[in-house]
Tab-separated table of C-alpha atoms in Angstrom:
chain	number	residue	atom	x	y	z
A	1	MET	CA	-15.560	-14.486	6.860
A	2	ALA	CA	-12.994	-13.572	4.385
A	3	HIS	CA	-9.368	-14.487	4.840
A	4	ILE	CA	-6.940	-12.072	5.084
A	5	CYS	CA	-3.308	-11.770	4.727
A	6	ILE	CA	-0.987	-8.863	5.258
A	7	ILE	CA	2.351	-8.979	4.133
A	8	LEU	CA	5.217	-6.927	5.884
A	9	PRO	CA	8.253	-6.443	4.367
A	10	THR	CA	10.718	-5.274	6.669
A	11	ARG	CA	14.858	-3.724	6.825
A	12	ASN	CA	16.210	-2.909	10.263
A	13	ALA	CA	12.662	-2.645	11.830
A	14	ALA	CA	13.756	-3.876	15.728
A	15	ALA	CA	12.256	-1.116	16.916
A	16	THR	CA	8.618	-1.247	15.650
A	17	LEU	CA	8.056	-5.011	14.470
A	18	ALA	CA	6.672	-6.068	17.756
A	19	ARG	CA	4.214	-3.534	17.808
A	20	ALA	CA	3.172	-3.524	13.923
A	21	ILE	CA	2.478	-7.603	14.953
A	22	ALA	CA	1.025	-6.845	18.404
A	23	CYS	CA	-1.656	-5.119	16.872
A	24	PHE	CA	-2.474	-7.603	14.063
A	25	ASP	CA	-2.762	-9.877	16.775
A	26	ALA	CA	-5.188	-7.268	18.784
A	27	GLN	CA	-7.698	-7.924	15.725
A	28	ASP	CA	-10.951	-9.466	16.002
A	29	HIS	CA	-10.971	-11.492	13.252
A	30	ASP	CA	-9.618	-14.856	13.593
A	31	ASP	CA	-9.242	-15.721	9.965
A	32	LYS	CA	-6.079	-13.629	9.337
A	33	SER	CA	-2.406	-14.452	8.388
A	34	LEU	CA	0.884	-12.154	8.158
A	35	ILE	CA	3.741	-12.828	5.921
A	36	LEU	CA	6.924	-10.915	7.254
A	37	VAL	CA	9.445	-10.442	3.970
A	38	ASP	CA	13.342	-9.623	4.992
A	39	SER	CA	16.585	-10.993	4.156
A	40	ALA	CA	18.925	-8.302	4.691
A	41	SER	CA	18.451	-6.559	8.301
A	42	THR	CA	21.201	-6.471	11.147
A	43	ASP	CA	19.922	-4.586	13.673
A	44	GLY	CA	18.217	-7.841	15.621
A	45	THR	CA	15.311	-8.008	13.209
A	46	HIS	CA	15.872	-11.477	12.509
A	47	ASP	CA	15.976	-12.782	16.107
A	48	LEU	CA	12.170	-11.100	16.189
A	49	ILE	CA	10.958	-12.546	13.245
A	50	ALA	CA	12.155	-16.111	14.073
A	51	ALA	CA	10.256	-15.959	16.943
A	52	PHE	CA	7.195	-14.815	15.514
A	53	ALA	CA	7.429	-17.225	12.952
A	54	GLN	CA	7.322	-20.652	14.865
A	55	ARG	CA	3.712	-19.764	14.741
A	56	PRO	CA	0.817	-21.155	12.419
A	57	ASP	CA	-0.395	-17.663	11.151
A	58	ILE	CA	2.687	-15.875	10.688
A	59	THR	CA	5.442	-16.810	7.782
A	60	TRP	CA	8.846	-15.486	7.061
A	61	VAL	CA	10.048	-15.248	3.423
A	62	ASN	CA	13.646	-15.175	3.509
A	63	LYS	CA	14.774	-14.927	0.291
A	64	PRO	CA	16.387	-11.712	-1.383
A	65	GLU	CA	14.825	-8.516	-2.540
A	66	ARG	CA	15.641	-6.338	-5.226
A	67	GLY	CA	13.623	-3.420	-3.881
A	68	LEU	CA	10.399	-2.605	-2.318
A	69	ALA	CA	7.779	-3.975	-4.890
A	70	HIS	CA	9.756	-7.114	-5.331
A	71	ALA	CA	9.315	-7.412	-1.240
A	72	ILE	CA	6.036	-6.953	-1.117
A	73	ASN	CA	5.788	-9.600	-4.882
A	74	LEU	CA	7.472	-12.217	-2.988
A	75	GLY	CA	4.993	-12.102	-0.472
A	76	VAL	CA	1.984	-12.036	-2.609
A	77	ALA	CA	3.424	-15.697	-4.200
A	78	GLN	CA	3.407	-17.299	-0.644
A	79	MET	CA	-0.732	-16.017	-0.202
A	80	PRO	CA	-3.952	-18.064	-1.238
A	81	LYS	CA	-5.330	-16.748	-4.258
A	82	ASP	CA	-8.872	-16.454	-2.539
A	83	ALA	CA	-7.488	-14.213	0.545
A	84	ILE	CA	-7.852	-10.470	0.537
A	85	PHE	CA	-4.276	-8.378	0.465
A	86	GLY	CA	-2.967	-6.195	3.164
A	87	TYR	CA	-0.034	-3.913	3.277
A	88	LEU	CA	1.732	-3.068	6.094
A	89	GLY	CA	5.184	-1.321	6.936
A	90	ALA	CA	6.723	-2.070	9.851
A	91	ASP	CA	5.935	1.319	11.294
A	92	ASP	CA	2.280	0.970	10.421
A	93	PHE	CA	-0.223	-0.259	13.152
A	94	LEU	CA	-3.425	-1.595	12.556
A	95	GLU	CA	-6.884	0.355	13.998
A	96	ALA	CA	-8.628	-1.967	15.910
A	97	GLY	CA	-11.337	-3.937	14.293
A	98	VAL	CA	-9.968	-2.680	10.602
A	99	LEU	CA	-9.876	-6.239	9.406
A	100	ARG	CA	-13.735	-7.180	10.507
A	101	THR	CA	-14.790	-3.858	8.606
A	102	VAL	CA	-12.562	-5.505	5.477
A	103	SER	CA	-14.300	-8.930	5.709
A	104	ALA	CA	-17.708	-7.594	5.956
A	105	HIS	CA	-17.482	-5.437	3.323
A	106	PHE	CA	-16.365	-7.721	0.613
A	107	GLU	CA	-18.775	-9.919	1.838
A	108	ALA	CA	-21.723	-7.287	2.028
A	109	ASN	CA	-20.179	-6.145	-2.117
A	110	PRO	CA	-18.361	-9.372	-4.199
A	111	ASP	CA	-18.481	-6.623	-7.105
A	112	ASP	CA	-15.837	-4.786	-5.307
A	113	ILE	CA	-12.419	-5.775	-5.356
A	114	GLY	CA	-11.025	-3.222	-3.107
A	115	LEU	CA	-11.484	-0.740	-0.327
A	116	PHE	CA	-9.577	1.931	1.319
A	117	PHE	CA	-9.306	3.499	4.169
A	118	ASP	CA	-8.424	7.352	6.001
A	119	SER	CA	-5.505	7.049	8.748
A	120	TYR	CA	-3.781	8.277	11.232
A	121	THR	CA	0.115	10.057	10.857
A	122	ALA	CA	1.979	10.292	14.426
A	123	ARG	CA	5.547	12.307	13.601
A	124	ASP	CA	8.189	12.617	15.894
A	125	GLY	CA	6.474	11.541	18.942
A	126	ARG	CA	3.423	14.096	18.217
A	127	ASP	CA	-0.313	13.386	19.107
A	128	PRO	CA	-1.647	11.695	15.415
A	129	VAL	CA	-3.126	13.427	12.713
A	130	TYR	CA	-6.474	12.416	10.808
A	131	ARG	CA	-5.857	12.005	6.835
A	132	THR	CA	-9.363	12.038	4.979
A	133	CYS	CA	-9.035	10.882	1.304
A	134	PRO	CA	-9.613	12.966	-1.135
A	135	ALA	CA	-11.402	11.166	-3.226
A	136	LYS	CA	-13.779	8.568	-2.904
A	137	THR	CA	-12.949	6.216	-5.788
A	138	PHE	CA	-9.928	5.284	-7.879
A	139	SER	CA	-10.911	6.493	-10.968
A	140	MET	CA	-8.269	7.667	-13.512
A	141	ALA	CA	-9.832	10.931	-12.972
A	142	ASN	CA	-9.033	11.240	-9.194
A	143	LEU	CA	-6.106	9.635	-9.551
A	144	LEU	CA	-4.260	12.354	-11.837
A	145	ARG	CA	-6.088	14.565	-10.300
A	146	HIS	CA	-4.773	13.538	-6.310
A	147	ARG	CA	-1.991	11.109	-7.312
A	148	THR	CA	-1.642	8.747	-4.400
A	149	ILE	CA	-5.395	8.933	-2.788
A	150	ALA	CA	-4.503	6.510	0.102
A	151	GLY	CA	-1.192	4.628	0.497
A	152	MET	CA	-0.782	0.903	0.131
A	153	GLN	CA	-1.178	0.467	3.814
A	154	ASN	CA	-4.997	1.959	3.731
A	155	THR	CA	-5.833	0.106	0.946
A	156	PHE	CA	-7.351	-3.827	0.705
A	157	LEU	CA	-7.233	-5.625	-2.828
A	158	ARG	CA	-8.958	-9.080	-3.278
A	159	GLY	CA	-6.243	-11.876	-3.643
A	160	ASP	CA	-7.219	-12.662	-7.424
A	161	VAL	CA	-6.639	-8.873	-8.622
A	162	ILE	CA	-3.342	-8.592	-6.710
A	163	LYS	CA	-1.978	-11.905	-8.271
A	164	ALA	CA	-2.960	-11.053	-11.865
A	165	ASN	CA	-1.097	-7.587	-11.407
A	166	PRO	CA	1.599	-7.903	-9.572
A	167	PHE	CA	3.230	-4.502	-8.708
A	168	ASP	CA	5.706	-3.121	-10.988
A	169	GLU	CA	9.199	-3.903	-9.634
A	170	ARG	CA	10.835	-1.383	-12.017
A	171	ALA	CA	9.061	1.132	-9.306
A	172	ALA	CA	11.659	2.383	-6.446
A	173	PHE	CA	8.910	4.659	-4.825
A	174	ALA	CA	5.370	5.399	-6.413
A	175	MET	CA	4.450	1.610	-6.928
A	176	ASP	CA	0.942	1.645	-5.336
A	177	TYR	CA	0.278	4.479	-7.238
A	178	GLU	CA	1.575	2.857	-10.267
A	179	LEU	CA	-0.868	-0.292	-9.106
A	180	TYR	CA	-3.542	2.059	-8.911
A	181	LEU	CA	-3.184	3.711	-12.269
A	182	ARG	CA	-2.954	0.484	-13.772
A	183	LEU	CA	-6.027	-0.723	-12.328
A	184	ALA	CA	-7.851	2.107	-13.261
A	185	ARG	CA	-6.984	1.614	-16.837
A	186	GLN	CA	-8.133	-1.905	-16.882
A	187	GLY	CA	-11.716	-0.202	-15.879
A	188	LEU	CA	-11.096	-1.212	-12.178
A	189	GLY	CA	-10.881	2.001	-10.401
A	190	GLU	CA	-14.661	2.670	-9.812
A	191	ARG	CA	-14.810	-0.615	-8.050
A	192	ILE	CA	-11.760	0.172	-5.240
A	193	VAL	CA	-13.993	2.166	-2.730
A	194	HIS	CA	-13.443	3.822	0.260
A	195	SER	CA	-14.196	3.180	3.866
A	196	ALA	CA	-14.890	6.980	6.073
A	197	GLN	CA	-12.280	5.565	8.966
A	198	ALA	CA	-9.014	5.016	9.912
A	199	SER	CA	-7.130	1.297	9.055
A	200	THR	CA	-4.135	2.106	11.156
A	201	THR	CA	-1.535	4.752	12.685
A	202	ASN	CA	1.871	5.555	10.892
A	203	THR	CA	4.572	6.557	12.688
A	204	ASP	CA	6.285	8.008	9.685
A	205	SER	CA	9.622	7.062	10.649
A	206	GLY	CA	11.544	6.689	7.425
A	207	THR	CA	9.054	5.589	5.064
A	208	ILE	CA	9.429	6.392	1.474
A	209	SER	CA	7.373	9.361	1.410
A	210	ARG	CA	9.319	10.953	3.418
A	211	THR	CA	13.069	10.056	2.909
A	212	HIS	CA	12.650	10.709	-0.905
A	213	LYS	CA	10.128	13.045	-0.744
A	214	ARG	CA	11.408	14.640	-4.098
A	215	ALA	CA	12.295	11.568	-5.835
A	216	SER	CA	8.984	9.539	-4.555
A	217	LYS	CA	7.224	12.733	-6.542
A	218	ARG	CA	9.301	13.037	-9.849
A	219	GLU	CA	8.600	8.713	-10.597
A	220	ALA	CA	4.756	9.255	-9.725
A	221	LEU	CA	4.138	12.178	-11.882
A	222	ALA	CA	6.207	10.070	-14.484
A	223	TRP	CA	3.381	7.435	-14.181
A	224	ALA	CA	0.881	9.337	-14.191
A	225	LEU	CA	2.521	10.876	-17.579
A	226	HIS	CA	2.313	7.485	-18.940
A	227	TYR	CA	-1.037	6.240	-17.873
A	228	ALA	CA	-3.034	9.440	-18.426
A	229	PRO	CA	-5.316	9.287	-21.550
A	230	PRO	CA	-4.297	11.403	-24.986
A	231	GLY	CA	-5.428	14.552	-25.008
A	232	ARG	CA	-5.780	16.911	-22.039
A	233	ASP	CA	-5.205	14.917	-19.532
A	234	ARG	CA	-2.247	13.524	-20.929
A	235	ARG	CA	-1.226	17.883	-21.550
A	236	GLN	CA	-1.585	18.390	-18.054
A	237	ALA	CA	0.103	15.433	-16.810
A	238	TRP	CA	3.371	16.819	-19.291
A	239	TRP	CA	2.866	19.683	-17.432
A	240	LYS	CA	3.274	18.764	-13.979
A	241	TYR	CA	5.726	16.722	-14.873
A	242	LEU	CA	8.060	18.996	-16.629
A	243	LYS	CA	6.967	21.775	-13.626
A	244	TYR	CA	8.425	19.551	-11.181
A	245	ARG	CA	11.562	18.006	-12.697
A	246	PHE	CA	13.126	21.447	-14.383
A	247	VAL	CA	11.251	24.413	-12.734
């Protein structure tokens, strides 16, 4: 049974954090832990975290964060190297049984370094909508074609991989996409594979991709240009970047 460690950065998330932790608790995989990263909330989130952090399976990292990528890296630094890394936002709610599925996959497929899932999105109180990932691996070709194939909240990676490849703290919005591209350039993208079930429901209540949609897409296109191999892929990446930036 694999130990699964979830990193959950928060900022003024009192409205949703308790539900996110309840969904973590409801998982039928016992070998799990949760690391909460928050130093700046002002809405009562810290009172919630302080109560939960009395538990042995929950750790609170209360250090100043320089953006989301740095906050995740602070959590990763506290994670055992042999654990499976997962990420949640405070408005991401794990689906029942997903951690058991993750553990079983890595035990049965030791050569895989990652596993990603479909998801549900529930916006503005509407019924959840199922989102199917557009590709089955994080190959460079798939990432350049589809950009972020699965959000970080729907992706699990081996702990030794994420510790050797921390999030690039220069990324303000597309830090997950940058990481996927970097792993693909190392030839590891084909070893991050798809599971055809949803791992989370996301309420999308202020996520980066929604509140900074244009800036997020521009940054993602810039990372694609940075990592695209020379030739046709690089030319296409240039065209997409210039078209979005100036048209």
